[in-house]
Amino acid sequence: MNTLKWNKTVTEYLYILIGATIVGLAYNIFFLPSKLAAGGISGVSTILFEMYAWSPAMTQALINIPIFFIGWIAIGKDFSLKSLVGTFWVPFIIFLSTDIPLTVTNPFLGALYGGIILGVGLGIVYKGNGSTGGTAAIAQIVKKFTGISSGYSQFIVDGLVVIGSIIVFNLELTLFALLTIYICGKAIDFVQLRTSATKLILIITEEEEKIQNLIHKSIDRGLTKVRSVGGYTNQDKTMILCVTEQQEAVQLKKLLQKEVPSTFVIFVNASEILGRGFSLDKYYGQKL
């Protein structure tokens, strides 16, 4: 158990470092050159850079210090220790990549691709149960006490910062910045919830043994059987619930259409799957 916990902890910190690196690069490649104050402390640092030419890396590091302690109190020790890594890794990456030759100055392209890249980076950090500090930490606090998703809480908090940026930047750039944080929020939820990557398959049938064998032998997945009654025929039926990856769902669909074409089947997007074969190893006592 200690080994599993250690491996989980190492994985989470790797998520945080990788995600925070992506966030830092997104800032220097897309947002600063495009003059997009895309919310958060990064948006504040963009405004201060435009007004006073202050170093974005130093600005973000200094502002994050008091916010870090707020997160420590509100979220807890474990979250804050992981946040400590993300909070100061981002400005470190921004400092290292200050003169990066790959930059995007077009505000539309910066908003579109920058929002996607930033959202992916933040989503990876959140999967490691961490934060990049700043309003990202505040957004996690909002999520904890309101129950709304990480993406929408990030959108609300960052939206307030972006609206304030209209004082320094023109309305057009402010609207592009709002577009950025909307795209970013969607990308965060996509990464965290793995939207459409897994399918919940509902199969209502009278040939449960045949379909059970198809599922076990063709895609090697488990299933759950629920006894049910047809609402029109009043005949006893079985509803089979099976969760699969995208490609497995396609394979099973073809087999069902070929072997049991009259079976009633529903494919549903599954947001997030916890359990053996997904968040846990597929087989007991075996690492895959």
Coordinates of C-alpha atoms in Angstrom, one line a residue:
M1 CA 0.0 0.0 0.0
N2 CA 2.8 2.4 0.8
T3 CA 4.4 1.7 -2.6
L4 CA 1.1 2.4 -4.4
K5 CA 0.7 5.7 -2.4
W6 CA 4.3 6.7 -3.2
N7 CA 3.8 6.0 -6.9
K8 CA 0.6 8.0 -6.9
T9 CA 2.3 10.9 -5.2
V10 CA 5.2 10.9 -7.7
T11 CA 2.8 10.7 -10.6
E12 CA 0.8 13.7 -9.2
Y13 CA 4.0 15.8 -8.9
L14 CA 5.0 14.9 -12.4
Y15 CA 1.6 16.1 -13.6
I16 CA 2.1 19.4 -11.8
L17 CA 5.6 19.9 -13.2
I18 CA 4.5 19.1 -16.8
G19 CA 1.3 21.1 -16.6
A20 CA 3.1 24.1 -15.0
T21 CA 5.7 24.0 -17.7
I22 CA 3.0 24.1 -20.4
V23 CA 1.4 27.1 -18.6
G24 CA 4.6 29.0 -18.5
L25 CA 5.4 28.4 -22.1
A26 CA 1.9 29.4 -23.2
Y27 CA 2.3 32.8 -21.5
N28 CA 5.5 33.7 -23.3
I29 CA 4.5 32.2 -26.6
F30 CA 0.9 33.5 -26.9
F31 CA -0.3 35.9 -24.2
L32 CA 2.5 38.4 -23.6
P33 CA 3.3 38.9 -27.4
S34 CA -0.4 39.3 -28.2
K35 CA -1.0 41.6 -25.3
L36 CA -3.8 39.4 -23.9
A37 CA -4.4 39.8 -20.2
A38 CA -6.0 36.4 -20.1
G39 CA -7.1 36.5 -16.4
G40 CA -5.3 35.5 -13.3
I41 CA -2.0 36.7 -12.0
S42 CA -0.5 36.3 -15.5
G43 CA -3.1 38.8 -16.7
V44 CA -2.1 41.2 -14.0
S45 CA 1.6 40.7 -14.9
T46 CA 0.8 41.4 -18.5
I47 CA -0.9 44.7 -17.6
L48 CA 2.0 45.7 -15.3
F49 CA 4.5 44.8 -18.1
E50 CA 2.6 47.0 -20.5
M51 CA 2.5 49.9 -18.1
Y52 CA 5.8 49.8 -16.3
A53 CA 7.9 47.1 -18.1
W54 CA 8.0 45.0 -14.9
S55 CA 9.3 41.5 -15.2
P56 CA 6.3 39.1 -15.6
A57 CA 8.2 36.3 -13.9
M58 CA 9.1 38.4 -10.8
T59 CA 5.6 40.0 -10.7
Q60 CA 3.9 36.6 -10.6
A61 CA 6.2 35.2 -8.0
L62 CA 5.7 38.1 -5.6
I63 CA 1.9 38.3 -6.0
N64 CA 1.6 34.5 -5.5
I65 CA 3.2 34.6 -2.1
P66 CA 0.2 35.9 -0.1
I67 CA -2.2 33.9 -2.3
F68 CA -0.3 30.8 -1.5
F69 CA -0.9 31.2 2.2
I70 CA -4.6 31.8 1.6
G71 CA -4.7 28.5 -0.3
W72 CA -2.9 26.8 2.6
I73 CA -5.6 27.9 5.0
A74 CA -8.6 27.3 2.8
I75 CA -7.7 24.1 1.0
G76 CA -5.3 22.3 3.2
K77 CA -1.7 21.2 3.7
D78 CA -1.6 18.6 1.0
F79 CA -3.0 20.9 -1.7
S80 CA -0.8 23.8 -0.7
L81 CA 2.4 21.7 -0.8
K82 CA 1.6 20.7 -4.3
S83 CA 0.6 24.2 -5.1
L84 CA 3.9 25.4 -3.9
V85 CA 5.6 23.5 -6.7
G86 CA 3.2 24.8 -9.4
T87 CA 3.1 28.3 -8.1
F88 CA 6.7 29.0 -8.4
W89 CA 7.5 26.6 -11.3
V90 CA 5.4 28.7 -13.7
P91 CA 7.3 32.0 -13.1
F92 CA 10.6 30.0 -13.3
I93 CA 9.6 28.6 -16.7
I94 CA 8.5 32.1 -17.8
F95 CA 12.0 33.4 -16.7
L96 CA 13.8 30.7 -18.6
S97 CA 11.8 31.2 -21.8
T98 CA 11.8 35.0 -21.8
D99 CA 13.6 35.3 -25.1
I100 CA 11.9 32.3 -26.8
P101 CA 11.9 32.8 -30.6
L102 CA 8.5 31.2 -31.1
T103 CA 5.9 33.8 -30.5
V104 CA 2.4 34.7 -31.7
T105 CA 1.4 38.3 -31.9
N106 CA -2.0 37.9 -33.6
P107 CA -4.6 38.3 -30.8
F108 CA -7.1 35.9 -32.4
L109 CA -4.5 33.2 -32.8
G110 CA -3.2 33.9 -29.4
A111 CA -6.7 33.7 -27.8
L112 CA -7.6 30.5 -29.7
Y113 CA -4.4 28.4 -29.4
G114 CA -3.2 30.0 -26.2
G115 CA -6.5 29.3 -24.5
I116 CA -6.3 25.6 -25.6
I117 CA -2.6 25.2 -24.5
L118 CA -3.2 27.0 -21.2
G119 CA -6.3 24.9 -20.5
V120 CA -4.4 21.7 -21.2
G121 CA -1.6 22.8 -18.9
L122 CA -3.9 23.8 -16.1
G123 CA -6.0 20.6 -16.5
I124 CA -2.9 18.5 -16.2
V125 CA -1.9 20.4 -13.0
Y126 CA -5.4 19.9 -11.6
K127 CA -5.2 16.1 -12.4
G128 CA -2.2 16.1 -10.0
N129 CA -4.4 17.8 -7.4
G130 CA -2.2 20.9 -7.5
S131 CA -2.4 24.5 -8.7
T132 CA -0.3 27.1 -10.4
G133 CA -1.1 29.6 -7.7
G134 CA -2.7 33.0 -8.3
T135 CA -6.4 33.0 -9.3
A136 CA -6.0 29.3 -10.2
A137 CA -5.7 28.7 -6.4
I138 CA -8.6 31.0 -5.8
A139 CA -10.6 29.1 -8.5
Q140 CA -10.0 25.8 -6.7
I141 CA -11.2 27.4 -3.5
V142 CA -14.4 28.5 -5.3
K143 CA -14.8 25.0 -6.6
K144 CA -14.5 23.5 -3.2
F145 CA -17.1 25.7 -1.6
T146 CA -19.6 26.0 -4.5
G147 CA -19.3 22.6 -6.2
I148 CA -19.0 24.0 -9.7
S149 CA -16.4 22.6 -12.1
S150 CA -12.8 23.7 -12.2
G151 CA -13.3 25.2 -15.7
Y152 CA -16.3 27.4 -14.8
S153 CA -14.8 28.5 -11.5
Q154 CA -11.6 29.5 -13.4
F155 CA -13.8 31.4 -15.9
I156 CA -15.6 33.4 -13.2
V157 CA -12.4 34.4 -11.3
D158 CA -10.4 35.2 -14.4
G159 CA -13.3 37.1 -16.0
L160 CA -13.1 39.7 -13.3
V161 CA -9.4 40.3 -14.0
V162 CA -9.9 40.5 -17.8
I163 CA -12.8 43.0 -17.5
G164 CA -10.5 45.2 -15.4
S165 CA -7.8 45.1 -18.1
I166 CA -9.9 47.3 -20.4
I167 CA -8.4 50.3 -18.6
V168 CA -5.0 49.5 -20.1
F169 CA -5.9 47.7 -23.3
N170 CA -8.5 48.4 -25.8
L171 CA -11.9 46.8 -26.0
E172 CA -10.9 44.5 -28.8
L173 CA -8.0 43.0 -26.9
T174 CA -10.2 42.6 -23.8
L175 CA -12.8 40.7 -25.8
F176 CA -10.1 38.4 -27.2
A177 CA -8.9 37.9 -23.6
L178 CA -12.4 36.9 -22.5
L179 CA -12.5 34.4 -25.4
T180 CA -9.2 33.0 -24.2
I181 CA -10.4 32.2 -20.7
Y182 CA -13.6 30.7 -22.1
I183 CA -11.6 28.3 -24.3
C184 CA -9.2 27.7 -21.4
G185 CA -12.1 26.7 -19.2
K186 CA -13.4 24.2 -21.7
A187 CA -10.0 22.7 -22.2
I188 CA -9.5 22.3 -18.5
D189 CA -12.8 20.3 -18.2
F190 CA -11.8 18.3 -21.3
V191 CA -8.5 17.2 -19.7
Q192 CA -10.0 16.6 -16.3
L193 CA -13.1 14.8 -17.4
R194 CA -11.7 13.1 -20.5
T195 CA -14.8 14.1 -22.4
S196 CA -15.9 11.4 -24.9
A197 CA -12.8 9.3 -24.4
T198 CA -14.8 6.6 -22.7
K199 CA -18.3 5.3 -23.4
L200 CA -21.0 3.9 -21.2
I201 CA -22.8 1.2 -23.2
L202 CA -26.3 0.2 -22.2
I203 CA -27.5 -3.0 -23.8
I204 CA -31.1 -4.3 -23.3
T205 CA -31.4 -7.9 -24.5
E206 CA -32.9 -11.3 -24.0
E207 CA -29.6 -12.9 -25.1
E208 CA -27.4 -11.9 -22.2
E209 CA -25.1 -14.9 -22.3
K210 CA -24.2 -14.4 -25.9
I211 CA -23.6 -10.7 -25.4
Q212 CA -21.6 -11.3 -22.2
N213 CA -19.3 -13.7 -24.1
L214 CA -18.9 -11.1 -26.9
I215 CA -17.8 -8.5 -24.4
H216 CA -15.5 -10.7 -22.5
K217 CA -13.8 -12.3 -25.5
S218 CA -13.7 -9.4 -28.0
I219 CA -12.8 -6.4 -25.8
D220 CA -11.9 -8.0 -22.4
R221 CA -14.1 -5.8 -20.4
G222 CA -16.3 -6.3 -17.3
L223 CA -20.0 -5.7 -17.2
T224 CA -22.9 -5.3 -14.8
K225 CA -26.3 -7.0 -15.4
V226 CA -29.6 -5.5 -14.3
R227 CA -32.8 -7.4 -14.4
S228 CA -35.5 -5.3 -16.1
V229 CA -39.0 -5.6 -17.7
G230 CA -39.9 -4.3 -21.1
G231 CA -42.4 -1.4 -20.8
Y232 CA -44.2 -2.4 -24.0
T233 CA -44.0 -6.2 -24.0
N234 CA -43.9 -6.7 -20.2
Q235 CA -41.3 -9.4 -20.9
D236 CA -38.3 -10.0 -18.7
K237 CA -35.1 -8.6 -20.1
T238 CA -31.5 -7.9 -19.0
M239 CA -29.9 -4.5 -19.2
I240 CA -26.1 -4.9 -19.5
L241 CA -23.9 -1.9 -18.5
C242 CA -20.4 -1.8 -19.8
V243 CA -17.8 1.0 -19.9
T244 CA -15.2 1.0 -22.6
E245 CA -12.6 3.1 -24.3
Q246 CA -13.6 4.8 -27.6
Q247 CA -12.0 2.3 -29.9
E248 CA -13.4 -0.7 -27.9
A249 CA -16.9 0.9 -28.2
V250 CA -16.5 1.0 -32.0
Q251 CA -15.3 -2.6 -32.1
L252 CA -18.2 -3.8 -29.9
K253 CA -20.8 -1.8 -31.9
K254 CA -19.7 -3.7 -35.1
L255 CA -19.9 -7.0 -33.3
L256 CA -23.3 -6.3 -31.9
Q257 CA -24.6 -5.2 -35.3
K258 CA -23.3 -8.4 -36.8
E259 CA -24.1 -11.0 -34.1
V260 CA -27.3 -9.6 -32.4
P261 CA -28.6 -6.9 -34.8
S262 CA -32.0 -6.7 -33.0
T263 CA -30.5 -5.8 -29.6
F264 CA -31.3 -2.3 -28.3
V265 CA -28.1 -0.5 -27.5
I266 CA -27.3 3.0 -26.2
F267 CA -23.9 4.7 -26.3
V268 CA -23.4 7.5 -23.8
N269 CA -20.3 9.7 -23.3
A270 CA -18.8 8.9 -19.9
S271 CA -17.1 12.0 -18.3
E272 CA -14.8 10.2 -15.8
I273 CA -14.4 6.6 -14.9
L274 CA -13.0 5.5 -11.5
G275 CA -12.3 1.8 -10.9
R276 CA -10.5 -1.3 -12.2
G277 CA -9.5 -1.1 -15.8
F278 CA -9.5 2.7 -15.8
S279 CA -8.2 4.5 -12.7
L280 CA -6.9 1.2 -11.3
D281 CA -4.9 -1.6 -13.0
K282 CA -7.2 -3.8 -15.2
Y283 CA -6.3 -7.0 -13.4
Y284 CA -5.8 -7.7 -9.7
G285 CA -2.2 -8.0 -8.7
Q286 CA -0.9 -7.2 -12.2
K287 CA 0.7 -4.1 -13.6
L288 CA -0.1 -3.3 -17.2

